[in-house]
Short mmCIF file of C-alpha atoms in Angstrom, two decimals:
data_model
loop_
_atom_site.label_atom_id
_atom_site.label_comp_id
_atom_site.label_asym_id
_atom_site.label_seq_id
_atom_site.Cartn_x
_atom_site.Cartn_y
_atom_site.Cartn_z
CA UNK A 1 -41.74 -33.13 -71.22
CA UNK A 2 -41.94 -33.76 -74.98
CA UNK A 3 -40.96 -37.59 -74.31
CA UNK A 4 -44.00 -37.43 -72.34
CA UNK A 5 -46.11 -36.17 -74.85
CA UNK A 6 -44.57 -39.20 -77.35
CA UNK A 7 -45.35 -41.47 -75.15
CA UNK A 8 -49.22 -40.51 -74.78
CA UNK A 9 -48.92 -40.89 -78.40
CA UNK A 10 -48.04 -44.09 -78.84
CA UNK A 11 -50.49 -45.10 -76.02
CA UNK A 12 -52.87 -44.00 -78.10
CA UNK A 13 -52.26 -45.50 -81.53
CA UNK A 14 -51.82 -48.01 -79.99
CA UNK A 15 -55.29 -48.45 -78.82
CA UNK A 16 -57.55 -51.62 -80.46
CA UNK A 17 -60.38 -50.22 -82.49
CA UNK A 18 -63.41 -50.25 -81.07
CA UNK A 19 -66.93 -50.67 -81.64
CA UNK A 20 -69.32 -48.26 -83.48
CA UNK A 21 -70.46 -45.37 -81.23
CA UNK A 22 -73.79 -46.65 -80.00
CA UNK A 23 -75.77 -43.60 -80.40
CA UNK A 24 -78.21 -41.80 -78.72
CA UNK A 25 -79.24 -44.56 -75.71
CA UNK A 26 -82.69 -45.30 -75.05
CA UNK A 27 -84.83 -43.22 -72.59
CA UNK A 28 -85.97 -46.69 -70.91
CA UNK A 29 -84.08 -50.23 -70.75
CA UNK A 30 -86.13 -52.81 -72.70
CA UNK A 31 -87.73 -56.09 -71.36
CA UNK A 32 -87.54 -59.56 -73.16
CA UNK A 33 -91.09 -59.92 -74.22
CA UNK A 34 -92.87 -62.85 -72.05
CA UNK A 35 -94.63 -66.17 -72.80
CA UNK A 36 -97.80 -65.92 -73.88
CA UNK A 37 -99.30 -67.90 -70.59
CA UNK A 38 -97.79 -65.27 -68.87
CA UNK A 39 -99.21 -62.68 -70.88
CA UNK A 40 -102.95 -63.85 -70.23
CA UNK A 41 -102.44 -64.73 -66.40
CA UNK A 42 -100.96 -60.90 -65.64
CA UNK A 43 -104.50 -59.61 -67.79
CA UNK A 44 -106.65 -61.82 -65.63
CA UNK A 45 -104.85 -61.12 -62.53
CA UNK A 46 -105.03 -57.46 -62.80
CA UNK A 47 -108.19 -57.41 -63.71
CA UNK A 48 -109.25 -59.11 -60.66
CA UNK A 49 -107.44 -56.59 -58.67
CA UNK A 50 -109.34 -53.60 -60.46
CA UNK A 51 -112.80 -55.29 -60.06
CA UNK A 52 -112.13 -55.35 -56.40
CA UNK A 53 -110.65 -52.07 -56.42
CA UNK A 54 -113.97 -50.79 -57.48
CA UNK A 55 -115.49 -52.73 -55.64
CA UNK A 56 -113.96 -51.24 -52.55
CA UNK A 57 -114.85 -47.53 -53.70
CA UNK A 58 -118.59 -49.07 -53.93
CA UNK A 59 -118.12 -50.05 -50.39
CA UNK A 60 -116.56 -46.91 -49.29
CA UNK A 61 -119.46 -44.85 -50.73
CA UNK A 62 -121.74 -46.80 -48.93
CA UNK A 63 -120.18 -46.02 -45.64
CA UNK A 64 -121.03 -42.06 -46.55
CA UNK A 65 -117.09 -41.55 -45.86
CA UNK A 66 -116.20 -41.07 -50.02
CA UNK A 67 -116.07 -37.30 -51.15
CA UNK A 68 -115.94 -35.54 -54.51
CA UNK A 69 -113.65 -32.68 -55.04
CA UNK A 70 -116.60 -30.17 -53.68
CA UNK A 71 -116.53 -32.12 -50.62
CA UNK A 72 -119.56 -33.38 -51.82
CA UNK A 73 -120.88 -36.89 -50.14
CA UNK A 74 -120.58 -39.68 -53.09
CA UNK A 75 -123.47 -42.16 -52.23
CA UNK A 76 -123.32 -45.78 -53.59
CA UNK A 77 -126.37 -45.91 -55.83
CA UNK A 78 -126.82 -46.88 -59.22
CA UNK A 79 -125.46 -44.12 -60.92
CA UNK A 80 -122.15 -44.50 -59.02
CA UNK A 81 -122.33 -48.42 -59.77
CA UNK A 82 -122.52 -47.82 -63.90
CA UNK A 83 -119.61 -45.04 -63.48
CA UNK A 84 -117.45 -47.68 -61.45
CA UNK A 85 -118.53 -50.33 -64.39
CA UNK A 86 -117.56 -48.11 -67.13
CA UNK A 87 -114.55 -47.49 -65.31
CA UNK A 88 -113.37 -51.19 -65.96
CA UNK A 89 -114.25 -51.31 -68.81
CA UNK A 90 -112.34 -48.00 -70.17
CA UNK A 91 -108.72 -48.72 -67.92
CA UNK A 92 -109.14 -52.27 -69.55
CA UNK A 93 -106.75 -51.77 -72.36
CA UNK A 94 -103.85 -50.07 -70.12
CA UNK A 95 -103.68 -54.03 -68.76
CA UNK A 96 -101.59 -54.48 -71.80
CA UNK A 97 -99.60 -52.00 -71.71
CA UNK A 98 -95.69 -52.20 -71.02
CA UNK A 99 -93.81 -49.20 -72.38
CA UNK A 100 -90.55 -50.94 -71.21
CA UNK A 101 -91.40 -54.09 -73.84
CA UNK A 102 -90.19 -53.42 -77.41
CA UNK A 103 -93.94 -54.49 -78.70
CA UNK A 104 -95.81 -52.22 -76.10
CA UNK A 105 -97.32 -54.87 -74.23
CA UNK A 106 -99.15 -56.20 -77.15
CA UNK A 107 -97.52 -58.57 -78.41
CA UNK A 108 -96.64 -59.45 -82.20
CA UNK A 109 -97.39 -63.48 -81.90
CA UNK A 110 -100.53 -65.00 -80.94
CA UNK A 111 -102.40 -61.46 -79.82
CA UNK A 112 -105.77 -62.60 -81.48
CA UNK A 113 -106.36 -65.13 -79.13
CA UNK A 114 -104.75 -63.28 -75.93
CA UNK A 115 -107.21 -60.44 -76.30
CA UNK A 116 -109.78 -62.01 -77.50
CA UNK A 117 -109.64 -64.42 -74.09
CA UNK A 118 -108.57 -61.68 -72.19
CA UNK A 119 -111.57 -59.77 -73.13
CA UNK A 120 -114.06 -62.56 -72.46
CA UNK A 121 -112.17 -63.52 -69.11
CA UNK A 122 -111.82 -60.42 -67.90
CA UNK A 123 -115.66 -59.64 -68.17
CA UNK A 124 -116.77 -62.70 -66.81
CA UNK A 125 -114.75 -62.17 -63.58
CA UNK A 126 -115.69 -58.52 -63.39
CA UNK A 127 -119.43 -59.50 -63.53
CA UNK A 128 -118.66 -61.87 -61.01
CA UNK A 129 -117.13 -59.70 -58.42
CA UNK A 130 -119.91 -57.30 -59.17
CA UNK A 131 -122.53 -59.72 -57.47
CA UNK A 132 -121.51 -58.60 -54.36
CA UNK A 133 -122.45 -54.69 -55.12
CA UNK A 134 -126.15 -54.62 -54.87
CA UNK A 135 -125.61 -55.84 -50.97
CA UNK A 136 -123.75 -52.40 -50.52
CA UNK A 137 -126.60 -50.03 -52.11
CA UNK A 138 -129.66 -51.12 -49.46
CA UNK A 139 -132.12 -48.83 -49.52
CA UNK A 140 -130.54 -46.95 -52.19
CA UNK A 141 -131.19 -49.84 -54.80
CA UNK A 142 -134.28 -49.17 -56.99
CA UNK A 143 -136.43 -52.47 -57.16
CA UNK A 144 -136.05 -53.54 -60.31
CA UNK A 145 -133.11 -51.98 -62.11
CA UNK A 146 -129.91 -53.96 -62.81
CA UNK A 147 -128.27 -52.45 -59.80
CA UNK A 148 -130.83 -54.19 -57.70
CA UNK A 149 -131.48 -57.36 -59.40
CA UNK A 150 -127.49 -57.90 -60.68
CA UNK A 151 -126.87 -61.03 -58.21
CA UNK A 152 -130.83 -62.02 -58.43
CA UNK A 153 -132.20 -61.79 -61.59
CA UNK A 154 -130.20 -63.82 -64.98
CA UNK A 155 -131.62 -61.38 -67.29
CA UNK A 156 -129.39 -58.37 -65.47
CA UNK A 157 -126.45 -60.28 -64.71
CA UNK A 158 -126.34 -61.15 -68.46
CA UNK A 159 -126.86 -58.02 -69.83
CA UNK A 160 -124.04 -56.27 -67.07
CA UNK A 161 -121.59 -58.89 -68.75
CA UNK A 162 -122.30 -58.27 -72.20
CA UNK A 163 -121.75 -54.54 -71.05
CA UNK A 164 -118.13 -55.40 -70.03
CA UNK A 165 -117.41 -57.41 -73.05
CA UNK A 166 -118.87 -54.19 -75.40
CA UNK A 167 -116.87 -51.59 -73.24
CA UNK A 168 -113.62 -53.72 -72.84
CA UNK A 169 -113.50 -54.80 -76.80
CA UNK A 170 -114.31 -51.34 -77.99
CA UNK A 171 -111.76 -49.66 -75.50
CA UNK A 172 -109.03 -51.59 -76.69
CA UNK A 173 -109.41 -51.27 -79.88
CA UNK A 174 -109.44 -47.14 -79.25
CA UNK A 175 -106.35 -47.41 -77.46
CA UNK A 176 -104.47 -50.04 -79.47
CA UNK A 177 -103.85 -48.56 -82.62
CA UNK A 178 -102.93 -45.44 -80.25
CA UNK A 179 -99.95 -47.30 -78.57
CA UNK A 180 -98.71 -49.26 -81.34
CA UNK A 181 -99.00 -46.72 -84.13
CA UNK A 182 -97.02 -43.72 -82.30
CA UNK A 183 -98.16 -40.17 -82.13
CA UNK A 184 -99.33 -39.44 -85.42
CA UNK A 185 -102.10 -41.93 -85.10
CA UNK A 186 -102.71 -40.80 -81.30
CA UNK A 187 -103.22 -37.24 -82.29
CA UNK A 188 -106.22 -38.72 -85.14
CA UNK A 189 -107.70 -40.82 -82.61
CA UNK A 190 -107.80 -38.46 -79.53
CA UNK A 191 -110.94 -36.86 -80.21
CA UNK A 192 -113.23 -40.27 -80.88
CA UNK A 193 -111.08 -41.65 -77.75
CA UNK A 194 -112.50 -38.68 -75.91
CA UNK A 195 -115.88 -39.34 -77.09
CA UNK A 196 -115.78 -42.97 -76.69
CA UNK A 197 -115.27 -42.03 -72.91
CA UNK A 198 -117.91 -39.88 -72.85
CA UNK A 199 -120.50 -42.61 -74.15
CA UNK A 200 -119.13 -45.62 -72.30
CA UNK A 201 -119.68 -43.77 -68.57
CA UNK A 202 -123.16 -42.43 -70.28
CA UNK A 203 -123.90 -46.21 -71.24
CA UNK A 204 -122.84 -47.62 -67.75
CA UNK A 205 -125.37 -45.70 -65.87
CA UNK A 206 -127.99 -46.16 -68.33
CA UNK A 207 -127.28 -49.60 -67.64
CA UNK A 208 -127.57 -50.28 -63.79
CA UNK A 209 -130.05 -47.25 -63.59
CA UNK A 210 -132.97 -49.05 -65.75
CA UNK A 211 -134.43 -52.57 -65.36
CA UNK A 212 -133.02 -55.01 -68.00
CA UNK A 213 -134.99 -55.34 -71.41
CA UNK A 214 -135.12 -57.43 -74.89
CA UNK A 215 -134.42 -54.25 -76.69
CA UNK A 216 -131.40 -52.98 -74.85
CA UNK A 217 -129.78 -56.70 -74.39
CA UNK A 218 -129.97 -57.35 -78.19
CA UNK A 219 -128.33 -53.45 -78.72
CA UNK A 220 -125.70 -55.23 -76.41
CA UNK A 221 -125.26 -58.25 -77.91
CA UNK A 222 -124.74 -56.36 -81.18
CA UNK A 223 -122.22 -54.10 -79.48
CA UNK A 224 -120.46 -56.82 -78.01
CA UNK A 225 -119.95 -59.08 -80.94
CA UNK A 226 -119.00 -55.87 -83.22
CA UNK A 227 -116.35 -55.12 -80.57
CA UNK A 228 -115.05 -58.31 -80.82
CA UNK A 229 -114.58 -58.42 -84.67
CA UNK A 230 -113.26 -54.85 -84.96
CA UNK A 231 -110.79 -56.15 -82.40
CA UNK A 232 -109.95 -59.30 -84.04
CA UNK A 233 -109.29 -57.40 -87.20
CA UNK A 234 -107.00 -54.89 -85.71
CA UNK A 235 -105.29 -57.80 -83.94
CA UNK A 236 -104.57 -59.19 -86.94
CA UNK A 237 -103.25 -55.62 -88.37
CA UNK A 238 -100.96 -55.09 -85.61
CA UNK A 239 -97.86 -55.97 -87.61
CA UNK A 240 -98.64 -53.95 -90.48
CA UNK A 241 -99.83 -50.60 -88.20
CA UNK A 242 -96.55 -51.33 -86.54
CA UNK A 243 -94.13 -52.84 -88.62
CA UNK A 244 -91.21 -54.94 -86.84
CA UNK A 245 -87.84 -53.62 -87.14
CA UNK A 246 -85.40 -55.49 -89.11
CA UNK A 247 -82.80 -57.79 -86.67
CA UNK A 248 -79.66 -58.02 -88.47
CA UNK A 249 -77.60 -61.25 -88.11
CA UNK A 250 -74.22 -61.62 -86.93
CA UNK A 251 -72.81 -61.37 -90.37
CA UNK A 252 -74.81 -58.53 -90.92
CA UNK A 253 -73.37 -56.86 -87.77
CA UNK A 254 -69.79 -57.87 -88.82
CA UNK A 255 -70.50 -56.47 -92.24
CA UNK A 256 -71.36 -53.14 -91.21
CA UNK A 257 -69.02 -52.88 -88.65
CA UNK A 258 -66.11 -53.04 -91.49
CA UNK A 259 -68.32 -50.95 -93.39
CA UNK A 260 -68.26 -48.28 -90.21
CA UNK A 261 -64.17 -48.84 -90.42
CA UNK A 262 -63.49 -48.85 -93.86
CA UNK A 263 -65.82 -45.26 -93.83
CA UNK A 264 -63.09 -44.00 -90.70
CA UNK A 265 -60.41 -44.98 -92.49
CA UNK A 266 -61.34 -42.86 -96.00
CA UNK A 267 -61.73 -40.29 -93.83
CA UNK A 268 -58.31 -40.16 -92.08
CA UNK A 269 -60.02 -41.11 -88.60
CA UNK A 270 -58.39 -44.19 -87.74
CA UNK A 271 -56.41 -44.84 -84.84
CA UNK A 272 -53.23 -44.34 -85.97
CA UNK A 273 -54.86 -40.45 -85.89
CA UNK A 274 -56.65 -39.01 -82.80
CA UNK A 275 -59.53 -41.20 -81.12
CA UNK A 276 -63.26 -40.41 -81.82
CA UNK A 277 -64.06 -37.00 -80.41
CA UNK A 278 -60.90 -35.69 -80.20
CA UNK A 279 -60.37 -35.52 -84.06
CA UNK A 280 -58.76 -31.86 -83.81
CA UNK A 281 -55.07 -31.43 -84.00
CA UNK A 282 -53.90 -32.32 -80.44
CA UNK A 283 -51.46 -29.77 -78.22
CA UNK A 284 -49.39 -30.71 -75.52
CA UNK A 285 -50.56 -30.42 -71.94
CA UNK A 286 -49.41 -27.03 -70.40
CA UNK A 287 -48.06 -27.09 -67.17
#
């Protein structure tokens, strides 16, 4: 019995030193950062899918088959159209988010052109898909309003395009710092974000329920341009808000590993002693 324990101890002492303990496992496996083109195409593709999805909701409401939580029938009118348009703008920044990526979907290089071109191109795609929305309203479309004249009046189409650009830009301005800045930044921006959610849905209804006017159009020009400007500044500060983690070279990793081994030898935890996790005195197994 004693000989069996000696053999086990000799086997343990001959075990080659392994790498340092890996520490806590990540919550999810990280994916590599894709190319800029892949990110851009993905944003446009998901924008088109979202526009088609909300178009389906408008069509479904026009059939009378769509009901609310209170079992009230949702009608396909200007208000419902404005809510759907606001939903597209509000959820736009979620197209960038990918939690399995180390950058959470907001890339550290090329973010400014990606996010600016993504907002403008997605707004154009969504506005073009929205041209079919007035056909679903039927007699519920009030003549002269944006909801009724979207596919016939260039002023109405231009106003809707500005609404999507401004809404998508400011929605991304609110969401991006919350994503890349961590939970502390998210807590500070939670109330403004909820307030923005109310404003964007209220503005969407107002745009579609009323006729286009020069004053309203100029207001949305200012909203769109200011949103793109603030978005550019935030994208430029992306690596300041969330500093990149330093990457060790091969020589630095080897030096860190040698320091780890030296620290274990200093504390008497080398492989001549029990292995990590069983550093206490060992007893022979009982039968």
